[in-house]
Amino acid sequence: MHYFAPQQSVATGDETHRSSSGEGMSRTLQLALQESREITPMGIAGEEGGTDRVPQSALFPDGTKNFDEDEEEIQVEGELTDVDGINPEMKLSDLTDAQIIRLTQDLQEEESARRPLISPIEPLSELAEEYATGSRTVVDKLSYLERIGWRGVRRTRGDGDCFYRSLAFSYVERLLLAPDPALAVAMSLSTLQETRHLLDEAGFQQLVYEDFYDVLVRLISSIISPPGPYEPLLSSPGLLAAFQDAETSNSIVVYLRLLTSGYIRAHEEEFLPYLFSPDTGDLLDTRDFCEREVEASGKEADHVQEMALARALNLCVRIAYLDNSLGGQGAEGKVDFVTFESEQEGGNGMHEIALLYRPGHFDILETRDTE
Amino acid sequence: MATILTKRLNKELREMQTHGLPTGITIVRADDLSEWLLSVEVLGNTLYEGEKFCLRFEFPHNYPIDSPAVTFVADDKWTAPVHPHVYSNGHICASILGPEWSPVLSVVSVCLTLQSMLASCTSKQRPPDNDKYVSHAPRNPKNTRFHYDDDTV
């Protein structure tokens, strides 16, 4: 591990910082609360020949590159005046601890209220409308996706967990909608049971992962057997509600992170050349990479994590790159898909899992345009 | 609602009670699910020989998905260790308590990490900005955004 260097923090009322920002408390607090997330420009060639993941500019309609920052920029404004005895003119150092804590909680709640962890399906055309005055390339790509059958998008919150959450939702939804759910669920549970060995081998104590595992297994089992007396089988609205519930949703995200880490650790020789720190570009050893870039909450996934998780779950995952590059195979407006395949993936008539990637963020592609 | 918190802390407690704690670490108080105190001694030939410190763990409602607030107790009875990453008010600058927190960490593993941080210390001193930080610090260290880049200590 590494330690914090004892340099001054923003939240403690650093004089230089506060005076240079010139915007009083709200800006200071915003900086203090903001977890800035960087786009991770590391690319391993995908299995179809590869699209390097290079940050493109102006990918979001308002010109921001990063979804996470976009969200947090908005959250602070306008909400500060109503907090007891606090007004936007005050500086952070004027506030009592209680006021700071209250303010922090309010902002976090405000953030939660603003966008659910995962949203109902909306037509892909609505996403295109957001780009109407922006990138023509992106609009063309969205209409290409629609033409090939991806009519809807299910958005996830931009909190750094979006890859894991999107994949988890799609994974369970695919079982729920399978032609033979009993078979699909049985196969999935058997795969998940096996994944526990990966975690054991990675050295995780059972007590640190079993609660998260149980949440995922209970949800999947409820597709075919009621979770308790008088409780219904899992339905599509029930699935959405489960993934909007912070504890359930985040527990599943944690399990998938641990699984990803366990898979990378178990296949170290394969992944080692690609284990870079997204911040410094330095090569990391397997343990450091897994602890800092996989297990740590809110760390975004890149190719290594995507490939590892797809393989650990025996899944085929396709990721559509919605960026400003011109189509990879020469056709304008065409969208590059990177596919992570697993050898054992049978399919059994189940639909494919496809995610939509915009630099810094993942959502889910759906063939339906509404719930 | 906080079922994961309850399950996890009960398991951690049971584990500590049935399998015992690592050398140098003892439970001072763990009788509820909001705050635990554990004492830490650094055994062997180190700068902290003969000293005993107390760690306070405060658990957020979504522990272990979210990190506990961990501080060295600094009151009439206990003092925080003199260490380049420990402020005199007990706040600790360690990445695993901030952005590198992961739910695979536990109360015991945090204690062990901090014990080893003390054990490897080569120079007993406070952080250079100790006075400035302590005079402005929020009560909860999780409201501080530390800058971290030092792997060496």
Short mmCIF file of C-alpha atoms in Angstrom, two decimals:
data_model
loop_
_atom_site.label_atom_id
_atom_site.label_comp_id
_atom_site.label_asym_id
_atom_site.label_seq_id
_atom_site.Cartn_x
_atom_site.Cartn_y
_atom_site.Cartn_z
CA MET A 1 0.00 0.00 0.00
CA HIS A 2 1.09 3.56 -0.04
CA TYR A 3 0.43 6.31 2.37
CA PHE A 4 -0.89 9.77 2.08
CA ALA A 5 1.84 12.31 2.09
CA PRO A 6 1.05 14.75 4.82
CA GLN A 7 0.19 17.62 2.56
CA GLN A 8 -2.61 19.97 3.22
CA SER A 9 -6.08 18.91 2.27
CA VAL A 10 -8.72 21.03 0.68
CA ALA A 11 -11.37 20.40 3.26
CA THR A 12 -9.33 21.75 6.08
CA GLY A 13 -9.58 25.24 4.78
CA ASP A 14 -6.28 25.65 3.06
CA GLU A 15 -5.79 29.39 2.75
CA THR A 16 -4.11 29.53 -0.62
CA HIS A 17 -6.67 27.32 -2.16
CA ARG A 18 -9.64 29.11 -0.82
CA SER A 19 -8.47 32.56 -1.71
CA SER A 20 -7.41 31.56 -5.19
CA SER A 21 -10.73 29.97 -6.02
CA GLY A 22 -12.47 33.20 -5.22
CA GLU A 23 -15.86 31.60 -5.07
CA GLY A 24 -16.30 31.17 -1.40
CA MET A 25 -17.62 28.08 0.17
CA SER A 26 -19.51 26.42 -2.58
CA ARG A 27 -16.51 26.00 -4.84
CA THR A 28 -14.24 24.97 -2.02
CA LEU A 29 -16.70 22.46 -0.76
CA GLN A 30 -17.35 21.21 -4.21
CA LEU A 31 -13.66 20.56 -4.66
CA ALA A 32 -13.47 18.95 -1.31
CA LEU A 33 -16.31 16.60 -2.03
CA GLN A 34 -15.52 15.92 -5.60
CA GLU A 35 -13.79 12.70 -6.46
CA SER A 36 -12.31 13.61 -9.75
CA ARG A 37 -12.14 10.64 -12.02
CA GLU A 38 -9.79 10.41 -14.89
CA ILE A 39 -10.45 8.73 -18.12
CA THR A 40 -8.15 5.79 -18.41
CA PRO A 41 -6.50 5.82 -21.77
CA MET A 42 -5.00 2.39 -21.64
CA GLY A 43 -5.69 0.15 -24.55
CA ILE A 44 -5.09 -3.48 -25.08
CA ALA A 45 -6.04 -4.49 -28.54
CA GLY A 46 -9.45 -6.01 -28.41
CA GLU A 47 -10.00 -9.43 -29.81
CA GLU A 48 -11.39 -8.11 -33.03
CA GLY A 49 -8.27 -6.24 -33.81
CA GLY A 50 -8.87 -3.55 -31.39
CA THR A 51 -9.87 -0.05 -30.72
CA ASP A 52 -7.52 1.72 -28.44
CA ARG A 53 -9.38 3.54 -25.79
CA VAL A 54 -8.13 7.04 -26.24
CA PRO A 55 -10.07 9.89 -24.70
CA GLN A 56 -11.90 11.81 -27.34
CA SER A 57 -12.96 15.34 -26.85
CA ALA A 58 -16.50 16.62 -26.74
CA LEU A 59 -18.15 13.28 -26.39
CA PHE A 60 -20.84 14.37 -24.07
CA PRO A 61 -23.35 16.81 -25.40
CA ASP A 62 -22.27 19.66 -23.18
CA GLY A 63 -18.66 19.20 -24.08
CA THR A 64 -17.55 17.48 -20.92
CA LYS A 65 -15.46 14.43 -21.39
CA ASN A 66 -16.24 12.72 -18.20
CA PHE A 67 -19.62 11.71 -17.04
CA ASP A 68 -18.69 11.63 -13.38
CA GLU A 69 -17.39 15.16 -13.33
CA ASP A 70 -20.37 16.27 -15.24
CA GLU A 71 -22.68 15.01 -12.54
CA GLU A 72 -20.83 16.47 -9.68
CA GLU A 73 -20.43 19.88 -11.23
CA ILE A 74 -24.16 20.24 -11.18
CA GLN A 75 -24.95 18.93 -7.79
CA VAL A 76 -23.65 21.74 -5.65
CA GLU A 77 -25.36 24.72 -7.13
CA GLY A 78 -28.63 25.91 -5.78
CA GLU A 79 -28.84 23.59 -2.84
CA LEU A 80 -26.72 25.47 -0.40
CA THR A 81 -29.06 28.17 0.75
CA ASP A 82 -31.52 25.97 2.57
CA VAL A 83 -29.16 24.28 4.96
CA ASP A 84 -29.60 25.51 8.53
CA GLY A 85 -27.65 28.67 9.12
CA ILE A 86 -25.47 28.17 6.08
CA ASN A 87 -25.36 30.42 3.07
CA PRO A 88 -23.23 30.47 -0.05
CA GLU A 89 -21.26 33.50 1.13
CA MET A 90 -19.73 31.57 4.00
CA LYS A 91 -16.35 29.96 3.82
CA LEU A 92 -15.74 26.38 4.77
CA SER A 93 -13.67 27.36 7.79
CA ASP A 94 -16.64 29.38 9.12
CA LEU A 95 -18.74 26.26 9.42
CA THR A 96 -18.98 23.96 12.37
CA ASP A 97 -18.28 20.26 11.93
CA ALA A 98 -21.95 19.54 12.30
CA GLN A 99 -22.76 21.94 9.48
CA ILE A 100 -20.10 20.42 7.24
CA ILE A 101 -21.36 16.92 7.90
CA ARG A 102 -24.92 18.01 7.30
CA LEU A 103 -23.92 19.68 4.08
CA THR A 104 -21.99 16.62 2.93
CA GLN A 105 -24.94 14.36 3.63
CA ASP A 106 -27.32 16.68 1.87
CA LEU A 107 -25.14 16.76 -1.20
CA GLN A 108 -24.80 13.00 -1.25
CA GLU A 109 -28.53 12.56 -0.92
CA GLU A 110 -29.12 15.14 -3.60
CA GLU A 111 -26.78 13.22 -5.87
CA SER A 112 -28.59 9.96 -5.17
CA ALA A 113 -31.93 11.52 -5.86
CA ARG A 114 -30.79 13.00 -9.11
CA ARG A 115 -30.01 9.83 -11.00
CA PRO A 116 -30.89 6.31 -9.97
CA LEU A 117 -28.08 3.75 -9.84
CA ILE A 118 -29.68 2.25 -12.88
CA SER A 119 -32.58 3.62 -14.95
CA PRO A 120 -35.48 2.22 -16.94
CA ILE A 121 -34.87 1.70 -20.66
CA GLU A 122 -35.23 4.76 -22.81
CA PRO A 123 -35.15 4.93 -26.61
CA LEU A 124 -31.69 5.34 -28.09
CA SER A 125 -33.11 8.24 -30.06
CA GLU A 126 -33.33 10.25 -26.83
CA LEU A 127 -29.62 9.92 -26.40
CA ALA A 128 -29.20 11.05 -30.00
CA GLU A 129 -31.28 14.15 -29.29
CA GLU A 130 -28.80 15.17 -26.63
CA TYR A 131 -26.13 15.23 -29.31
CA ALA A 132 -28.28 17.05 -31.85
CA THR A 133 -26.26 20.23 -31.52
CA GLY A 134 -23.04 18.38 -30.82
CA SER A 135 -21.08 15.71 -32.56
CA ARG A 136 -22.42 14.63 -35.94
CA THR A 137 -20.23 11.52 -35.77
CA VAL A 138 -21.87 10.44 -32.56
CA VAL A 139 -25.37 11.02 -33.93
CA ASP A 140 -24.51 8.94 -37.00
CA LYS A 141 -23.16 6.18 -34.82
CA LEU A 142 -26.27 6.14 -32.69
CA SER A 143 -28.46 5.79 -35.74
CA TYR A 144 -26.21 2.99 -36.94
CA LEU A 145 -26.73 1.20 -33.65
CA GLU A 146 -30.48 1.63 -34.02
CA ARG A 147 -30.38 0.24 -37.54
CA ILE A 148 -28.63 -2.91 -36.39
CA GLY A 149 -31.24 -3.46 -33.70
CA TRP A 150 -30.13 -1.65 -30.56
CA ARG A 151 -33.17 0.47 -29.99
CA GLY A 152 -32.82 1.31 -26.34
CA VAL A 153 -30.35 2.31 -23.67
CA ARG A 154 -30.47 1.72 -19.95
CA ARG A 155 -28.39 4.31 -18.18
CA THR A 156 -26.33 3.76 -15.08
CA ARG A 157 -25.08 6.32 -12.61
CA GLY A 158 -21.60 7.62 -13.38
CA ASP A 159 -19.99 6.61 -10.12
CA GLY A 160 -17.01 4.57 -11.29
CA ASP A 161 -18.95 1.35 -10.73
CA CYS A 162 -20.86 1.68 -13.99
CA PHE A 163 -19.09 -1.14 -15.86
CA TYR A 164 -19.66 -3.63 -13.07
CA ARG A 165 -23.20 -2.48 -12.42
CA SER A 166 -24.13 -2.52 -16.11
CA LEU A 167 -22.66 -5.95 -16.59
CA ALA A 168 -24.30 -7.32 -13.45
CA PHE A 169 -27.70 -6.02 -14.44
CA SER A 170 -27.40 -7.43 -17.97
CA TYR A 171 -26.16 -10.73 -16.60
CA VAL A 172 -29.16 -11.22 -14.33
CA GLU A 173 -31.63 -9.83 -16.85
CA ARG A 174 -30.36 -12.29 -19.43
CA LEU A 175 -31.12 -15.18 -17.07
CA LEU A 176 -34.53 -13.74 -16.30
CA LEU A 177 -35.44 -13.48 -19.98
CA ALA A 178 -33.84 -16.77 -21.03
CA PRO A 179 -36.02 -19.21 -23.03
CA ASP A 180 -35.33 -21.78 -20.32
CA PRO A 181 -34.79 -19.80 -17.11
CA ALA A 182 -34.45 -22.89 -14.92
CA LEU A 183 -31.55 -24.19 -16.99
CA ALA A 184 -29.98 -20.73 -17.30
CA VAL A 185 -30.19 -20.13 -13.56
CA ALA A 186 -28.82 -23.57 -12.74
CA MET A 187 -25.84 -23.01 -15.03
CA SER A 188 -25.23 -19.57 -13.64
CA LEU A 189 -25.35 -20.74 -10.04
CA SER A 190 -22.95 -23.51 -10.87
CA THR A 191 -20.54 -21.02 -12.47
CA LEU A 192 -20.85 -18.69 -9.49
CA GLN A 193 -20.24 -21.54 -7.09
CA GLU A 194 -16.99 -22.22 -8.95
CA THR A 195 -15.97 -18.58 -8.75
CA ARG A 196 -15.68 -18.88 -5.00
CA HIS A 197 -12.54 -20.98 -5.53
CA LEU A 198 -10.97 -18.10 -7.43
CA LEU A 199 -11.61 -15.84 -4.46
CA ASP A 200 -10.30 -18.40 -2.01
CA GLU A 201 -7.17 -18.85 -4.09
CA ALA A 202 -6.71 -15.10 -4.27
CA GLY A 203 -6.51 -15.21 -0.50
CA PHE A 204 -9.77 -13.45 0.31
CA GLN A 205 -11.25 -14.61 3.59
CA GLN A 206 -14.67 -16.10 3.20
CA LEU A 207 -16.07 -13.65 5.70
CA VAL A 208 -15.14 -10.68 3.55
CA TYR A 209 -16.88 -11.91 0.41
CA GLU A 210 -19.69 -14.27 1.35
CA ASP A 211 -22.27 -11.60 2.18
CA PHE A 212 -21.82 -10.05 -1.26
CA TYR A 213 -21.92 -13.46 -2.92
CA ASP A 214 -25.12 -14.30 -1.07
CA VAL A 215 -26.85 -11.16 -2.32
CA LEU A 216 -26.09 -12.05 -5.95
CA VAL A 217 -27.01 -15.72 -5.56
CA ARG A 218 -30.25 -14.89 -3.74
CA LEU A 219 -31.27 -12.50 -6.51
CA ILE A 220 -30.52 -15.01 -9.26
CA SER A 221 -32.22 -17.85 -7.40
CA SER A 222 -35.35 -15.74 -7.03
CA ILE A 223 -35.84 -16.03 -10.81
CA ILE A 224 -36.98 -19.62 -10.37
CA SER A 225 -37.79 -20.06 -6.68
CA PRO A 226 -39.46 -17.52 -4.39
CA PRO A 227 -36.91 -16.01 -2.00
CA GLY A 228 -39.23 -16.54 0.97
CA PRO A 229 -42.82 -17.35 1.91
CA TYR A 230 -45.28 -14.94 0.25
CA GLU A 231 -42.46 -13.37 -1.74
CA PRO A 232 -42.85 -13.28 -5.52
CA LEU A 233 -40.50 -14.61 -8.15
CA LEU A 234 -38.21 -12.02 -9.67
CA SER A 235 -39.87 -9.89 -12.34
CA SER A 236 -38.38 -7.24 -14.61
CA PRO A 237 -39.61 -4.40 -12.37
CA GLY A 238 -38.28 -6.36 -9.38
CA LEU A 239 -34.90 -6.65 -11.03
CA LEU A 240 -34.78 -2.92 -11.69
CA ALA A 241 -35.82 -2.20 -8.10
CA ALA A 242 -33.13 -4.55 -6.77
CA PHE A 243 -30.45 -2.77 -8.77
CA GLN A 244 -31.74 0.62 -7.67
CA ASP A 245 -31.46 -0.44 -4.04
CA ALA A 246 -28.03 0.76 -2.94
CA GLU A 247 -27.21 -2.13 -0.65
CA THR A 248 -28.23 -4.87 -3.07
CA SER A 249 -26.77 -3.14 -6.10
CA ASN A 250 -23.46 -2.22 -4.47
CA SER A 251 -23.05 -5.64 -2.89
CA ILE A 252 -23.29 -7.22 -6.32
CA VAL A 253 -20.80 -4.70 -7.69
CA VAL A 254 -18.40 -5.61 -4.89
CA TYR A 255 -18.69 -9.31 -5.67
CA LEU A 256 -17.96 -8.72 -9.34
CA ARG A 257 -14.95 -6.59 -8.43
CA LEU A 258 -13.58 -9.35 -6.21
CA LEU A 259 -14.26 -11.91 -8.89
CA THR A 260 -12.43 -9.77 -11.46
CA SER A 261 -9.51 -9.44 -9.07
CA GLY A 262 -9.47 -13.17 -8.36
CA TYR A 263 -9.46 -13.97 -12.07
CA ILE A 264 -6.60 -11.56 -12.81
CA ARG A 265 -4.58 -12.95 -9.92
CA ALA A 266 -5.19 -16.52 -11.07
CA HIS A 267 -4.15 -15.69 -14.66
CA GLU A 268 -1.33 -13.39 -13.78
CA GLU A 269 1.03 -14.48 -16.55
CA GLU A 270 -1.54 -13.50 -19.14
CA PHE A 271 -2.42 -10.10 -17.73
CA LEU A 272 0.87 -8.94 -16.28
CA PRO A 273 2.09 -7.02 -19.36
CA TYR A 274 -1.10 -4.94 -19.32
CA LEU A 275 -1.36 -3.99 -15.66
CA PHE A 276 -0.79 -0.26 -15.85
CA SER A 277 -1.68 2.44 -13.42
CA PRO A 278 -4.15 4.70 -15.23
CA ASP A 279 -2.82 7.66 -13.25
CA THR A 280 0.89 7.31 -13.86
CA GLY A 281 1.10 4.87 -16.76
CA ASP A 282 3.54 2.77 -14.76
CA LEU A 283 3.38 -1.01 -14.80
CA LEU A 284 2.04 -2.36 -11.51
CA ASP A 285 2.51 -5.77 -10.03
CA THR A 286 -0.57 -7.95 -9.92
CA ARG A 287 -1.36 -7.37 -6.29
CA ASP A 288 -1.05 -3.60 -6.48
CA PHE A 289 -3.13 -3.48 -9.63
CA CYS A 290 -5.86 -5.64 -8.13
CA GLU A 291 -5.97 -3.78 -4.85
CA ARG A 292 -5.87 -0.28 -6.31
CA GLU A 293 -7.61 -0.62 -9.65
CA VAL A 294 -10.05 -3.48 -9.19
CA GLU A 295 -11.04 -4.03 -5.57
CA ALA A 296 -11.12 -0.38 -4.54
CA SER A 297 -14.65 1.01 -4.70
CA GLY A 298 -15.42 3.42 -7.52
CA LYS A 299 -12.36 2.60 -9.64
CA GLU A 300 -13.33 2.43 -13.27
CA ALA A 301 -12.81 -0.68 -15.33
CA ASP A 302 -10.64 -0.88 -18.42
CA HIS A 303 -9.90 -3.64 -20.92
CA VAL A 304 -8.11 -5.85 -18.39
CA GLN A 305 -10.99 -5.80 -15.94
CA GLU A 306 -13.57 -6.21 -18.71
CA MET A 307 -11.84 -9.22 -20.19
CA ALA A 308 -11.21 -10.83 -16.82
CA LEU A 309 -14.80 -10.49 -15.68
CA ALA A 310 -16.27 -11.75 -18.95
CA ARG A 311 -14.08 -14.82 -18.70
CA ALA A 312 -14.70 -15.38 -15.01
CA LEU A 313 -18.45 -15.44 -15.68
CA ASN A 314 -18.13 -17.44 -18.93
CA LEU A 315 -19.77 -14.63 -20.81
CA CYS A 316 -19.61 -13.04 -24.17
CA VAL A 317 -19.72 -9.28 -23.71
CA ARG A 318 -19.81 -6.85 -26.58
CA ILE A 319 -18.92 -3.24 -26.00
CA ALA A 320 -19.90 -0.56 -28.51
CA TYR A 321 -17.53 2.39 -28.61
CA LEU A 322 -19.40 5.60 -29.04
CA ASP A 323 -16.59 7.99 -29.72
CA ASN A 324 -15.65 10.58 -32.26
CA SER A 325 -13.44 8.34 -34.32
CA LEU A 326 -14.61 7.50 -37.79
CA GLY A 327 -15.87 3.97 -38.22
CA GLY A 328 -13.23 1.33 -37.78
CA GLN A 329 -14.02 -0.78 -40.82
CA GLY A 330 -14.02 2.10 -43.22
CA ALA A 331 -17.73 2.75 -43.19
CA GLU A 332 -18.71 6.14 -41.93
CA GLY A 333 -20.99 6.10 -38.93
CA LYS A 334 -20.22 2.50 -38.19
CA VAL A 335 -19.60 1.60 -34.58
CA ASP A 336 -16.70 -0.48 -33.37
CA PHE A 337 -17.63 -3.30 -31.06
CA VAL A 338 -15.01 -4.95 -28.94
CA THR A 339 -16.00 -8.45 -27.96
CA PHE A 340 -14.80 -10.31 -24.92
CA GLU A 341 -15.60 -13.95 -25.42
CA SER A 342 -15.36 -16.95 -23.25
CA GLU A 343 -14.72 -20.41 -24.57
CA GLN A 344 -17.47 -22.12 -22.67
CA GLU A 345 -20.19 -19.66 -23.52
CA GLY A 346 -23.03 -21.72 -24.93
CA GLY A 347 -25.79 -19.19 -25.32
CA ASN A 348 -28.82 -21.46 -25.08
CA GLY A 349 -30.81 -18.94 -27.06
CA MET A 350 -30.14 -16.18 -24.56
CA HIS A 351 -29.65 -12.65 -25.81
CA GLU A 352 -26.23 -11.11 -25.97
CA ILE A 353 -24.88 -8.69 -23.45
CA ALA A 354 -23.94 -5.40 -25.02
CA LEU A 355 -22.73 -2.28 -23.30
CA LEU A 356 -22.42 1.21 -24.67
CA TYR A 357 -19.14 2.89 -23.86
CA ARG A 358 -18.62 6.62 -23.94
CA PRO A 359 -15.19 7.59 -22.62
CA GLY A 360 -15.42 7.41 -18.85
CA HIS A 361 -18.83 5.76 -18.75
CA PHE A 362 -20.77 2.59 -19.49
CA ASP A 363 -24.50 2.13 -20.09
CA ILE A 364 -26.43 -0.92 -21.27
CA LEU A 365 -27.61 -1.40 -24.85
CA GLU A 366 -31.04 -2.97 -25.19
CA THR A 367 -32.98 -4.24 -28.16
CA ARG A 368 -36.20 -2.93 -26.63
CA ASP A 369 -36.80 0.80 -26.54
CA THR A 370 -38.97 0.76 -23.42
CA GLU A 371 -39.47 -1.39 -20.33
CA MET B 1 -31.64 -1.75 6.22
CA ALA B 2 -28.02 -2.02 7.03
CA THR B 3 -28.06 -5.79 6.96
CA ILE B 4 -24.65 -6.19 5.37
CA LEU B 5 -23.14 -4.02 8.11
CA THR B 6 -24.72 -6.12 10.83
CA LYS B 7 -23.76 -9.43 9.29
CA ARG B 8 -20.24 -8.40 8.54
CA LEU B 9 -19.43 -6.83 11.91
CA ASN B 10 -20.91 -9.76 13.78
CA LYS B 11 -18.77 -12.11 11.70
CA GLU B 12 -15.65 -10.04 12.27
CA LEU B 13 -16.32 -10.01 15.98
CA ARG B 14 -16.98 -13.74 16.12
CA GLU B 15 -13.80 -14.38 14.14
CA MET B 16 -11.79 -12.27 16.60
CA GLN B 17 -13.33 -14.03 19.57
CA THR B 18 -12.93 -17.56 18.27
CA HIS B 19 -9.59 -17.31 16.48
CA GLY B 20 -8.02 -14.62 18.59
CA LEU B 21 -6.31 -11.44 17.47
CA PRO B 22 -2.86 -10.97 15.97
CA THR B 23 -0.04 -10.30 18.41
CA GLY B 24 -0.10 -6.79 19.81
CA ILE B 25 -3.76 -6.11 19.03
CA THR B 26 -6.56 -6.32 21.59
CA ILE B 27 -10.18 -5.28 21.73
CA VAL B 28 -10.78 -2.35 24.07
CA ARG B 29 -14.46 -2.04 23.29
CA ALA B 30 -16.68 -3.60 20.64
CA ASP B 31 -20.09 -3.76 22.24
CA ASP B 32 -22.12 -2.11 19.52
CA LEU B 33 -22.12 -1.84 15.75
CA SER B 34 -21.25 1.83 15.45
CA GLU B 35 -17.87 2.26 17.11
CA TRP B 36 -15.08 -0.10 18.12
CA LEU B 37 -11.86 0.59 19.96
CA LEU B 38 -8.78 -1.61 19.58
CA SER B 39 -5.38 -1.18 21.12
CA VAL B 40 -2.24 -1.59 19.07
CA GLU B 41 1.28 -2.25 20.28
CA VAL B 42 4.27 -2.56 18.03
CA LEU B 43 6.29 -5.42 19.35
CA GLY B 44 9.97 -6.06 18.90
CA ASN B 45 12.76 -3.65 18.32
CA THR B 46 11.02 -0.57 16.91
CA LEU B 47 10.78 3.15 17.65
CA TYR B 48 7.50 2.50 19.49
CA GLU B 49 8.74 -0.16 21.90
CA GLY B 50 6.77 -0.08 25.12
CA GLU B 51 4.09 2.27 23.73
CA LYS B 52 0.45 1.35 23.32
CA PHE B 53 -2.06 3.18 21.14
CA CYS B 54 -5.80 2.99 20.68
CA LEU B 55 -7.57 2.94 17.32
CA ARG B 56 -11.16 4.10 16.98
CA PHE B 57 -13.25 2.61 14.17
CA GLU B 58 -16.49 4.39 13.33
CA PHE B 59 -18.65 2.47 10.89
CA PRO B 60 -20.82 4.16 8.29
CA HIS B 61 -24.22 2.56 7.66
CA ASN B 62 -22.93 1.01 4.45
CA TYR B 63 -19.75 -0.52 5.89
CA PRO B 64 -17.90 -2.48 4.50
CA ILE B 65 -18.74 -1.07 1.09
CA ASP B 66 -17.76 2.33 2.47
CA SER B 67 -14.66 2.69 4.61
CA PRO B 68 -14.77 3.09 8.39
CA ALA B 69 -13.45 6.35 9.84
CA VAL B 70 -10.27 5.24 11.58
CA THR B 71 -8.34 7.48 13.98
CA PHE B 72 -5.87 7.05 16.78
CA VAL B 73 -7.56 8.08 20.01
CA ALA B 74 -6.02 11.27 21.39
CA ASP B 75 -7.53 12.14 24.78
CA ASP B 76 -6.60 12.16 28.48
CA LYS B 77 -5.81 8.50 28.42
CA TRP B 78 -4.34 7.86 24.97
CA THR B 79 -2.01 9.71 22.65
CA ALA B 80 -1.57 9.32 18.93
CA PRO B 81 1.80 7.86 17.88
CA VAL B 82 4.40 10.36 16.70
CA HIS B 83 4.69 9.38 13.05
CA PRO B 84 5.06 11.31 9.77
CA HIS B 85 1.57 10.19 8.71
CA VAL B 86 -0.27 10.57 11.98
CA TYR B 87 -1.49 13.99 13.10
CA SER B 88 -1.54 14.82 16.77
CA ASN B 89 -5.36 14.78 16.74
CA GLY B 90 -5.18 11.12 15.71
CA HIS B 91 -6.02 11.54 12.03
CA ILE B 92 -4.10 9.13 9.79
CA CYS B 93 -3.04 9.63 6.19
CA ALA B 94 -3.20 6.15 4.68
CA SER B 95 -4.56 5.46 1.24
CA ILE B 96 -6.40 2.32 2.29
CA LEU B 97 -8.58 4.47 4.54
CA GLY B 98 -9.43 6.71 1.61
CA PRO B 99 -9.62 6.02 -2.13
CA GLU B 100 -8.00 2.60 -1.86
CA TRP B 101 -10.46 1.26 0.67
CA SER B 102 -11.90 -2.04 -0.41
CA PRO B 103 -14.54 -4.21 1.26
CA VAL B 104 -12.00 -7.03 1.50
CA LEU B 105 -10.31 -5.06 4.23
CA SER B 106 -11.50 -5.64 7.76
CA VAL B 107 -10.98 -4.14 11.19
CA VAL B 108 -8.17 -6.60 11.86
CA SER B 109 -6.48 -6.06 8.51
CA VAL B 110 -6.56 -2.27 9.03
CA CYS B 111 -5.03 -2.72 12.50
CA LEU B 112 -2.29 -4.91 11.01
CA THR B 113 -1.54 -2.41 8.25
CA LEU B 114 -1.25 0.44 10.72
CA GLN B 115 0.83 -1.69 13.07
CA SER B 116 3.20 -2.41 10.22
CA MET B 117 3.24 1.27 9.24
CA LEU B 118 4.46 2.06 12.76
CA ALA B 119 6.89 -0.86 12.81
CA SER B 120 8.67 0.31 9.66
CA CYS B 121 8.97 3.92 10.82
CA THR B 122 12.55 5.22 10.85
CA SER B 123 12.04 8.68 12.24
CA LYS B 124 9.59 9.67 14.95
CA GLN B 125 8.14 12.98 13.87
CA ARG B 126 4.80 14.60 13.22
CA PRO B 127 3.70 15.54 9.72
CA PRO B 128 5.31 18.88 8.78
CA ASP B 129 1.93 20.64 8.58
CA ASN B 130 0.62 19.14 11.79
CA ASP B 131 -0.30 22.36 13.60
CA LYS B 132 -2.01 23.91 10.62
CA TYR B 133 -3.98 20.77 9.88
CA VAL B 134 -5.02 20.08 13.44
CA SER B 135 -6.28 23.63 13.94
CA HIS B 136 -8.68 23.32 10.99
CA ALA B 137 -9.36 19.61 10.76
CA PRO B 138 -12.93 18.32 10.56
CA ARG B 139 -13.86 15.88 13.29
CA ASN B 140 -14.21 13.04 10.85
CA PRO B 141 -11.02 12.43 8.81
CA LYS B 142 -13.14 11.15 5.94
CA ASN B 143 -14.15 14.76 5.37
CA THR B 144 -10.53 15.55 4.67
CA ARG B 145 -9.22 15.02 1.23
CA PHE B 146 -5.62 14.09 1.75
CA HIS B 147 -3.05 14.37 -0.94
CA TYR B 148 -1.16 11.11 -1.11
CA ASP B 149 1.90 10.14 -3.05
CA ASP B 150 4.45 8.82 -0.63
CA ASP B 151 5.20 5.13 -0.84
CA THR B 152 8.30 5.17 1.20
CA VAL B 153 7.48 5.54 4.84
#
